[in-house]
Short mmCIF file of C-alpha atoms in Angstrom, two decimals:
data_model
loop_
_atom_site.label_atom_id
_atom_site.label_comp_id
_atom_site.label_asym_id
_atom_site.label_seq_id
_atom_site.Cartn_x
_atom_site.Cartn_y
_atom_site.Cartn_z
CA MET J 1 -0.14 -0.03 0.10
CA SER J 2 1.49 3.38 -1.18
CA PHE J 3 1.52 5.97 1.55
CA VAL J 4 0.98 9.79 1.16
CA ILE J 5 2.49 11.72 4.16
CA HIS J 6 2.64 15.84 4.34
CA VAL J 7 5.47 17.46 6.00
CA ALA J 8 5.05 20.90 7.31
CA LEU J 9 7.23 23.83 8.39
CA LEU J 10 6.68 26.07 11.33
CA SER J 11 6.14 29.14 8.57
CA GLY J 12 3.26 26.76 7.09
CA ARG J 13 5.06 25.96 3.80
CA GLN J 14 4.67 22.15 3.30
CA THR J 15 5.43 19.19 0.91
CA SER J 16 3.53 16.09 0.11
CA LEU J 17 5.40 13.24 -0.36
CA THR J 18 4.34 9.92 -2.41
CA ALA J 19 5.61 6.67 -3.03
CA LEU J 20 6.24 5.66 0.55
CA THR J 21 5.45 2.56 2.18
CA ALA J 22 4.48 1.60 5.90
CA GLU J 23 8.21 -0.01 5.78
CA THR J 24 9.88 3.39 4.82
CA THR J 25 11.80 4.85 7.74
CA VAL J 26 11.32 7.74 9.41
CA GLN J 27 14.89 8.77 8.49
CA GLU J 28 14.39 8.14 4.78
CA LEU J 29 11.10 10.43 5.09
CA LYS J 30 13.32 13.06 6.45
CA GLN J 31 15.66 12.88 3.95
CA ARG J 32 13.27 13.24 0.91
CA ALA J 33 11.58 15.99 2.82
CA GLN J 34 14.62 17.73 3.24
CA GLN J 35 15.18 17.77 -0.49
CA ALA J 36 11.49 18.80 -1.33
CA LEU J 37 11.79 21.54 1.07
CA HIS J 38 15.21 22.95 0.77
CA VAL J 39 15.88 23.13 4.09
CA THR J 40 17.82 20.97 7.01
CA ILE J 41 15.58 18.92 9.11
CA ALA J 42 16.70 18.04 12.56
CA SER J 43 13.45 15.96 13.28
CA LEU J 44 9.80 15.17 12.38
CA SER J 45 7.31 15.10 14.84
CA GLY J 46 3.84 13.67 15.00
CA THR J 47 0.64 13.73 17.33
CA GLY J 48 2.75 11.66 19.72
CA GLY J 49 5.69 13.76 19.73
CA LEU J 50 9.01 13.33 18.06
CA LEU J 51 9.63 10.46 15.92
CA GLN J 52 12.66 8.14 16.30
CA PRO J 53 14.45 8.07 13.08
CA LEU J 54 15.24 4.10 12.92
CA LEU J 55 11.47 3.36 13.16
CA THR J 56 9.45 2.47 10.02
CA LEU J 57 6.43 4.63 9.19
CA SER J 58 4.21 1.54 10.78
CA GLU J 59 6.16 1.25 13.96
CA ALA J 60 6.08 5.03 14.64
CA GLY J 61 2.43 5.02 14.29
CA VAL J 62 2.46 7.12 10.92
CA CYS J 63 -0.36 6.84 8.71
CA SER J 64 -1.09 7.40 5.03
CA GLY J 65 -2.31 10.93 4.93
CA ASP J 66 -1.02 12.25 8.09
CA THR J 67 0.60 15.72 8.39
CA LEU J 68 4.06 15.76 10.35
CA HIS J 69 5.72 18.97 11.49
CA ALA J 70 9.59 19.20 10.72
CA ILE J 71 11.79 21.27 13.51
CA CYS J 72 14.46 22.61 11.33
CA CYS J 73 17.93 23.61 12.88
CA LEU J 74 20.34 26.20 12.01
CA ALA J 75 23.24 24.04 11.65
CA THR J 76 24.09 20.55 11.21
CA MET J 77 27.57 18.90 11.27
CA ALA J 78 29.06 15.81 9.74
CA SER J 79 31.92 13.35 10.61
CA SER J 80 32.31 9.98 11.59
CA ARG J 81 34.71 7.88 14.13
CA ARG J 82 36.78 7.23 11.20
CA SER J 83 37.04 10.78 9.96
CA CYS J 84 40.16 13.34 10.44
CA ALA J 85 37.95 16.22 9.96
CA PHE J 86 34.25 17.83 10.32
CA ALA J 87 31.97 19.63 8.07
CA LEU J 88 29.10 22.02 8.91
CA ILE J 89 26.25 23.03 7.24
CA ARG J 90 24.64 26.27 7.66
CA ASP J 91 21.86 27.87 5.40
CA GLY J 92 23.20 25.24 2.79
CA SER J 93 26.45 26.10 2.76
CA VAL J 94 29.43 24.16 3.98
CA VAL J 95 32.61 25.04 6.41
CA THR J 96 35.32 22.31 7.10
CA TRP J 97 38.19 22.10 9.61
CA GLY J 98 40.64 19.46 10.84
CA GLY J 99 42.62 16.99 8.42
CA SER J 100 44.10 18.95 5.76
CA ARG J 101 42.92 22.81 5.56
CA ASP J 102 43.27 23.00 1.65
CA TRP J 103 40.24 20.52 0.93
CA CYS J 104 37.98 22.94 0.61
CA SER J 105 39.09 25.46 -1.96
CA SER J 106 37.65 28.76 -2.78
CA THR J 107 36.52 27.35 -5.87
CA LEU J 108 34.82 24.48 -4.55
CA LYS J 109 33.01 26.37 -1.94
CA GLU J 110 31.20 27.85 -5.03
CA GLN J 111 29.77 24.78 -5.54
CA LEU J 112 28.87 23.89 -2.11
CA LYS J 113 25.32 25.71 -2.04
CA GLU J 114 21.96 24.45 -0.94
CA VAL J 115 23.59 21.16 0.94
CA VAL J 116 21.28 19.21 2.98
CA GLU J 117 23.76 16.36 3.91
CA VAL J 118 27.49 15.59 4.11
CA ARG J 119 29.04 11.98 4.36
CA ALA J 120 32.75 11.64 5.53
CA ASN J 121 35.30 8.45 5.17
CA MET J 122 38.76 8.77 6.22
CA ALA J 123 40.21 11.08 3.62
CA ALA J 124 37.21 12.62 1.70
CA PHE J 125 33.94 14.19 1.78
CA ALA J 126 30.76 13.94 -0.15
CA ALA J 127 28.11 16.27 -0.16
CA LEU J 128 24.45 16.14 -1.05
CA ARG J 129 22.77 19.09 -2.66
CA CYS J 130 19.09 19.83 -2.34
CA ASP J 131 18.69 19.37 -6.32
CA GLY J 132 20.09 15.79 -5.84
CA SER J 133 23.62 16.20 -7.37
CA VAL J 134 26.75 15.54 -5.42
CA VAL J 135 29.80 17.64 -4.86
CA CYS J 136 33.21 15.92 -3.68
CA TRP J 137 36.52 16.92 -2.07
CA GLY J 138 39.40 15.51 -0.39
CA SER J 139 41.79 12.79 -1.33
CA LYS J 140 41.00 11.35 -4.86
CA ALA J 141 41.89 7.95 -4.11
CA SER J 142 39.29 7.94 -1.50
CA GLY J 143 36.40 9.33 -3.47
CA GLY J 144 37.35 13.06 -3.44
CA ASP J 145 37.27 12.94 -7.06
CA ALA J 146 33.60 11.61 -8.73
CA SER J 147 34.59 13.00 -12.23
CA ALA J 148 34.27 9.48 -13.57
CA VAL J 149 30.61 9.18 -12.38
CA GLN J 150 29.51 12.54 -12.01
CA HIS J 151 27.22 12.31 -15.11
CA LYS J 152 25.54 9.54 -12.65
CA LEU J 153 24.98 11.40 -9.75
CA ARG J 154 21.32 12.90 -10.41
CA ASN J 155 18.42 12.65 -8.15
CA VAL J 156 20.72 11.17 -5.47
CA ARG J 157 18.56 10.02 -2.18
CA GLN J 158 21.35 9.03 0.15
CA ILE J 159 25.14 8.70 0.39
CA ARG J 160 27.17 6.14 2.33
CA ALA J 161 30.83 5.56 2.91
CA THR J 162 33.46 2.71 3.44
CA ALA J 163 36.85 3.74 4.55
CA HIS J 164 37.92 4.93 1.18
CA ALA J 165 34.98 5.05 -1.14
CA PHE J 166 31.54 6.04 -1.55
CA ALA J 167 28.12 4.66 -2.48
CA ALA J 168 25.06 6.90 -3.85
CA LEU J 169 21.40 5.71 -3.79
CA LEU J 170 19.34 7.13 -6.59
CA ALA J 171 15.72 7.92 -6.69
CA ASP J 172 15.36 5.16 -8.90
CA GLY J 173 16.79 2.53 -6.59
CA SER J 174 19.88 2.20 -8.42
CA VAL J 175 23.34 2.62 -6.96
CA VAL J 176 26.39 4.66 -8.27
CA THR J 177 29.94 3.76 -6.23
CA TRP J 178 33.16 5.78 -6.71
CA GLY J 179 36.49 5.65 -4.90
CA ASP J 180 38.75 2.93 -3.89
CA GLY J 181 37.88 0.06 -5.69
CA GLY J 182 38.80 -2.20 -3.23
CA ASN J 183 36.84 -0.61 -0.63
CA GLY J 184 33.36 -1.00 -2.09
CA GLY J 185 34.14 1.98 -5.07
CA ASP J 186 33.57 -0.56 -7.79
CA SER J 187 30.10 -2.18 -7.84
CA ARG J 188 30.24 -3.40 -11.41
CA LYS J 189 30.16 -7.31 -10.56
CA VAL J 190 26.58 -6.80 -9.00
CA GLU J 191 25.44 -3.70 -10.89
CA ASP J 192 22.51 -6.05 -12.31
CA ARG J 193 21.24 -6.99 -8.79
CA LEU J 194 21.35 -3.35 -7.49
CA ALA J 195 17.73 -2.31 -8.22
CA GLY J 196 14.96 -1.05 -5.93
CA VAL J 197 17.66 -0.38 -3.55
CA ARG J 198 16.13 0.83 -0.04
CA SER J 199 19.18 1.76 1.94
CA ILE J 200 22.92 1.13 2.09
CA ARG J 201 25.69 0.62 4.91
CA GLY J 202 29.53 0.39 4.93
CA SER J 203 32.38 -1.82 6.40
CA SER J 204 35.50 -0.56 6.27
CA SER J 205 35.86 -1.88 2.82
CA ALA J 206 32.85 -3.41 1.86
CA PHE J 207 29.11 -2.20 0.97
CA ALA J 208 25.87 -3.98 1.76
CA ALA J 209 22.55 -2.69 0.05
CA LEU J 210 19.06 -3.62 1.45
CA CYS J 211 16.67 -3.84 -1.35
CA ALA J 212 12.76 -3.03 -1.16
CA ASP J 213 12.23 -6.81 -1.35
CA GLY J 214 13.87 -7.36 1.78
CA GLN J 215 17.08 -9.07 -0.17
CA VAL J 216 20.64 -7.86 0.31
CA VAL J 217 23.20 -7.31 -1.93
CA THR J 218 26.97 -7.11 -1.05
CA TRP J 219 30.40 -6.02 -2.73
CA GLY J 220 33.77 -4.93 -1.75
CA ASN J 221 36.37 -6.67 0.39
CA ALA J 222 35.00 -10.39 0.69
CA ARG J 223 36.71 -10.77 3.89
CA GLN J 224 35.47 -7.52 5.32
CA GLY J 225 31.63 -8.56 4.62
CA GLY J 226 31.60 -7.79 0.78
CA ASP J 227 30.74 -11.79 0.13
CA SER J 228 27.25 -12.81 1.89
CA LYS J 229 27.31 -16.29 -0.04
CA LYS J 230 27.22 -18.34 2.95
CA VAL J 231 24.28 -16.45 4.49
CA GLN J 232 22.28 -15.50 1.26
CA ASP J 233 19.57 -17.91 1.95
CA GLU J 234 19.00 -16.39 5.65
CA LEU J 235 18.75 -12.84 3.86
CA ARG J 236 15.21 -12.52 3.56
CA ASP J 237 12.51 -10.02 4.99
CA VAL J 238 15.44 -7.82 6.07
CA VAL J 239 14.78 -4.33 7.71
CA GLN J 240 17.98 -3.08 8.83
CA ILE J 241 21.68 -3.58 8.38
CA ARG J 242 24.35 -2.33 10.33
CA ALA J 243 28.34 -2.82 10.30
CA THR J 244 31.71 -3.00 11.95
CA PHE J 245 34.88 -2.45 10.92
CA GLY J 246 34.86 -5.90 8.74
CA ALA J 247 31.54 -7.45 9.28
CA PHE J 248 27.70 -6.77 8.74
CA ALA J 249 24.42 -8.03 10.71
CA ALA J 250 20.97 -7.71 9.01
CA LEU J 251 18.00 -7.33 11.29
CA ARG J 252 15.17 -9.52 9.86
CA GLY J 253 11.36 -8.77 10.37
CA ASP J 254 10.87 -11.73 12.61
CA GLY J 255 13.30 -10.05 14.87
CA ARG J 256 16.18 -12.40 14.16
CA VAL J 257 19.83 -11.27 13.30
CA VAL J 258 22.39 -12.56 10.49
CA ALA J 259 25.96 -11.77 10.43
CA TRP J 260 28.38 -12.35 8.00
CA GLY J 261 32.21 -11.08 7.41
CA SER J 262 35.19 -11.31 9.57
CA HIS J 263 34.63 -13.30 12.10
CA LEU J 264 37.00 -11.45 14.51
CA HIS J 265 34.79 -8.20 14.03
CA GLY J 266 31.37 -10.00 15.07
CA GLY J 267 30.70 -11.52 11.28
CA SER J 268 29.45 -14.68 13.28
CA VAL J 269 26.35 -14.50 15.46
CA PRO J 270 26.22 -16.31 18.78
CA LEU J 271 24.85 -19.82 19.08
CA PRO J 272 22.27 -20.36 21.68
CA SER J 273 23.20 -22.60 24.46
CA VAL J 274 21.41 -24.10 27.17
CA SER J 275 24.26 -23.80 29.57
CA SER J 276 25.13 -19.90 28.87
CA SER J 277 23.82 -17.02 30.81
CA ARG J 278 23.75 -14.94 27.54
CA LEU J 279 20.73 -13.60 26.21
CA ALA J 280 18.69 -15.02 23.43
CA LEU J 281 19.17 -12.86 20.16
CA CYS J 282 15.70 -12.75 19.31
CA ASP J 283 13.12 -10.27 19.29
CA VAL J 284 15.49 -7.34 18.31
CA ARG J 285 14.62 -4.19 17.22
CA GLN J 286 17.75 -2.22 16.54
CA LEU J 287 21.34 -3.03 15.76
CA ARG J 288 24.78 -1.02 16.24
CA GLY J 289 28.35 -1.91 15.60
CA SER J 290 31.55 -0.78 16.87
CA ASP J 291 34.70 -1.65 14.86
CA PHE J 292 34.91 -4.96 16.57
CA ALA J 293 31.40 -6.01 17.98
CA PHE J 294 27.63 -5.56 17.39
CA ALA J 295 25.37 -4.99 19.99
CA ALA J 296 21.41 -5.76 19.84
CA LEU J 297 18.59 -3.90 21.48
CA ARG J 298 15.99 -6.11 22.19
CA LYS J 299 12.30 -5.04 22.43
CA ASP J 300 12.30 -5.84 26.08
CA GLY J 301 14.58 -3.08 26.21
CA ARG J 302 17.64 -5.63 26.95
CA VAL J 303 20.89 -5.99 25.12
CA VAL J 304 22.92 -8.83 23.57
CA ALA J 305 26.26 -8.23 22.09
CA TRP J 306 28.85 -10.24 20.15
CA GLY J 307 32.12 -10.08 18.69
CA SER J 308 35.46 -9.40 20.29
CA PRO J 309 34.84 -9.95 23.89
CA SER J 310 37.39 -7.08 25.01
CA HIS J 311 36.11 -4.47 22.38
CA GLY J 312 32.14 -4.48 23.35
CA GLY J 313 31.49 -8.05 22.63
CA GLU J 314 30.90 -9.21 26.05
CA THR J 315 28.27 -7.27 28.45
CA GLY J 316 29.04 -9.76 31.36
CA ARG J 317 29.90 -7.03 33.91
CA VAL J 318 27.09 -4.87 33.03
CA GLN J 319 24.52 -7.25 31.91
CA ASP J 320 22.29 -6.55 34.90
CA GLN J 321 22.38 -3.05 34.20
CA LEU J 322 21.36 -3.26 30.70
CA MET J 323 17.42 -2.72 31.14
CA ASP J 324 14.72 -0.36 29.49
CA VAL J 325 17.69 0.87 27.17
CA ARG J 326 16.48 3.43 24.62
CA GLN J 327 19.41 4.04 22.61
CA ILE J 328 23.18 2.86 22.00
CA ARG J 329 25.91 4.38 20.53
CA SER J 330 29.35 3.10 19.44
CA SER J 331 33.12 4.20 19.80
CA LEU J 332 35.67 2.10 17.65
CA GLY J 333 35.76 -0.40 20.51
CA ALA J 334 33.16 0.23 23.35
CA PHE J 335 29.56 0.95 23.59
CA ALA J 336 27.19 3.02 25.75
CA ALA J 337 23.48 2.69 26.14
CA LEU J 338 21.17 5.23 27.20
CA ARG J 339 18.53 4.00 29.46
CA ALA J 340 14.63 5.09 29.50
CA ASP J 341 15.75 7.00 33.49
CA GLY J 342 18.45 9.23 31.56
CA THR J 343 21.20 7.27 33.24
CA VAL J 344 24.01 5.55 30.81
CA VAL J 345 25.49 2.23 30.78
CA SER J 346 29.16 1.59 28.94
CA TRP J 347 30.85 -1.72 28.30
CA GLY J 348 34.03 -2.61 26.05
CA HIS J 349 37.47 -1.46 26.02
CA ALA J 350 38.55 1.57 28.26
CA HIS J 351 40.77 3.06 25.91
CA TYR J 352 37.75 3.73 23.46
CA GLY J 353 35.47 4.88 26.13
CA GLY J 354 34.18 1.51 27.89
CA ASP J 355 34.62 2.53 31.28
CA SER J 356 32.47 5.45 32.55
CA SER J 357 32.76 4.99 36.38
CA ALA J 358 34.54 8.22 36.57
CA ALA J 359 31.78 10.09 35.32
CA GLN J 360 28.74 8.22 36.31
CA GLY J 361 28.06 11.03 39.12
CA GLN J 362 27.24 13.16 36.54
CA LEU J 363 25.40 10.85 33.92
CA ARG J 364 22.09 12.13 35.17
CA GLU J 365 18.87 13.15 32.84
CA VAL J 366 21.13 12.27 29.51
CA ARG J 367 18.99 12.79 26.43
CA LEU J 368 21.59 12.00 23.91
CA LEU J 369 24.70 10.27 23.47
CA ARG J 370 27.64 10.61 20.79
CA PRO J 371 30.89 8.98 19.98
CA SER J 372 34.13 9.80 18.52
CA GLY J 373 36.49 6.88 17.68
CA PHE J 374 37.78 6.58 21.37
CA ALA J 375 35.61 8.55 23.60
CA PHE J 376 31.94 9.48 24.36
CA ALA J 377 29.93 12.76 24.94
CA ALA J 378 26.40 12.78 26.50
CA LEU J 379 24.20 15.92 26.01
CA ARG J 380 22.26 16.47 29.41
CA ALA J 381 18.69 18.01 29.65
CA ASP J 382 19.87 21.20 30.66
CA GLY J 383 22.24 21.63 27.84
CA SER J 384 25.56 20.37 29.36
CA VAL J 385 27.90 17.89 27.95
CA VAL J 386 29.55 15.03 30.06
CA THR J 387 32.67 13.17 28.30
CA TRP J 388 34.74 10.36 29.06
CA GLY J 389 36.98 7.82 27.12
CA ASN J 390 40.43 8.53 25.91
CA ARG J 391 41.53 12.08 27.35
CA ALA J 392 43.59 12.90 24.14
CA HIS J 393 40.77 12.23 22.02
CA GLY J 394 37.90 13.91 23.24
CA GLY J 395 37.19 12.09 26.76
CA ASP J 396 38.59 15.08 28.48
CA SER J 397 36.39 18.20 27.93
CA ARG J 398 37.28 20.28 31.31
CA ALA J 399 39.02 22.68 29.10
CA VAL J 400 36.16 24.20 27.24
CA GLN J 401 33.08 23.04 29.69
CA PRO J 402 32.60 26.96 30.90
CA GLN J 403 31.63 27.03 26.86
CA LEU J 404 29.62 23.91 26.78
CA THR J 405 26.48 25.55 27.77
CA GLY J 406 22.97 25.72 25.66
CA VAL J 407 24.32 22.47 23.73
CA VAL J 408 22.00 21.13 21.02
CA GLU J 409 23.92 18.83 18.87
CA ILE J 410 26.96 17.14 19.07
CA ARG J 411 29.50 15.20 16.75
CA GLY J 412 32.65 13.33 17.02
CA SER J 413 35.54 12.32 14.69
CA SER J 414 38.02 9.82 14.96
CA SER J 415 39.48 11.73 18.08
CA ALA J 416 37.57 15.00 18.64
CA PHE J 417 34.49 16.24 19.00
CA ALA J 418 32.27 19.66 18.07
CA ALA J 419 29.36 20.91 19.99
CA MET J 420 26.65 23.16 18.52
CA CYS J 421 25.18 25.62 21.06
CA GLU J 422 21.67 27.00 20.61
CA ASP J 423 23.17 30.67 20.15
CA GLY J 424 25.17 29.57 17.04
CA ARG J 425 28.61 29.10 18.81
CA LEU J 426 30.52 26.13 17.87
CA VAL J 427 32.91 24.22 20.79
CA THR J 428 35.60 21.90 19.97
CA TRP J 429 37.98 19.70 21.71
CA GLY J 430 40.05 16.75 21.32
CA ASN J 431 42.77 16.19 18.87
CA GLN J 432 43.94 19.25 17.24
CA ALA J 433 44.84 17.69 13.64
CA THR J 434 41.45 15.63 13.93
CA GLY J 435 39.05 18.98 14.47
CA GLY J 436 39.75 19.51 18.02
CA ASP J 437 40.75 22.96 17.11
CA SER J 438 38.60 25.10 15.04
CA SER J 439 39.75 28.31 15.47
CA ALA J 440 40.91 28.74 11.83
CA VAL J 441 37.21 28.82 10.92
CA GLN J 442 35.57 30.28 13.90
CA LYS J 443 35.41 33.86 12.24
CA GLU J 444 33.81 32.31 9.02
CA LEU J 445 31.38 30.76 11.06
CA ALA J 446 30.92 33.90 13.43
CA GLU J 447 30.16 35.90 9.75
CA ARG J 448 27.74 33.47 8.28
CA SER J 449 25.89 33.43 12.08
CA ALA J 450 25.54 36.98 11.55
CA ASP J 451 23.96 36.75 8.06
CA THR J 452 21.35 34.10 9.36
#
């Protein structure tokens, strides 16, 4: 059954989106609304409040004909736990810092207009514009140059990245890839199967595409999840895919999970055992992946993890605390779970933020968690921020704590954090080389803020 959903701005301007289904996710709906309205949307709100982006329209209680309200943000930030830089989008234009300062030339900045989304890999960025076109910059070998496929990059709906390549999902359900071929940048071998694609996920060097019929198509480094032949018969009625460094996990409609790829990175689902105290991997509603392990959030609010035991694949010491979990986030080697009461539980390698004991006294009334590669940041209801993990890579925010007030959003790179405040201020900390120092762009940000 085809859905029609109306999305309205506070100004009264609205758009009607068609060709949706009950299985369309809130995130996919938001991306389409952004392109149609030419704005950056922070979240969508229905009659019951804010809609969680990972839920399908059916799960969120959205019916065909409903009108949702779009909450816009003044600026959004882009980075990832493997990226060495940040990009900030404000009014459709882009400012970058960290990594190589010559990434974004003056000529390129002229092209970076009406941007609605930016994706980052280890050495390049790809920006999606509201007209569905794509602008890239950074290392050519890593996808910073899309000239070979530029003529195909039209009506793009979604961009995803591996460590050194990008994949773009087009409006017609086809896929375009570029960057390092061994990292998923060459999809020619599966091109005939890449039809009706609904979403894409990337490991370090492979991609997995979820098709509208619930089937999965993979390509890239076979050892890192690019070959799913051994589990292909199990990959049916898939509703969600997540990745670690070298593996993928797929959530099926029946709540069960299928994994493939490197065994060292969670590519094997744990087998049930009568003698084991491990919770059953069933009735799952959400998946998360660090670089070394997966964590599954069950419908009852409990958590099941697998993969490298020392990097989040074992929850033994905190299993009893993992109840009423509402959100899970992952660094490169640890997990943090936000519970319904606003408290936080973390596990995994301490070097990556797996030990939050020193910060537990402050981890109250938390409403949002964000990771860097080696640490976590928690945004509290009063707009303050609590951090823990590797001190040199974002886990120590003491130097900027007086500035961390009225925070509305946080993003993490490989080893730094950036916080956006309600008054438009940008506060950064962590490794200076990977975005922890934004002094070089603060003047430009202030000028743009004054113009808005």
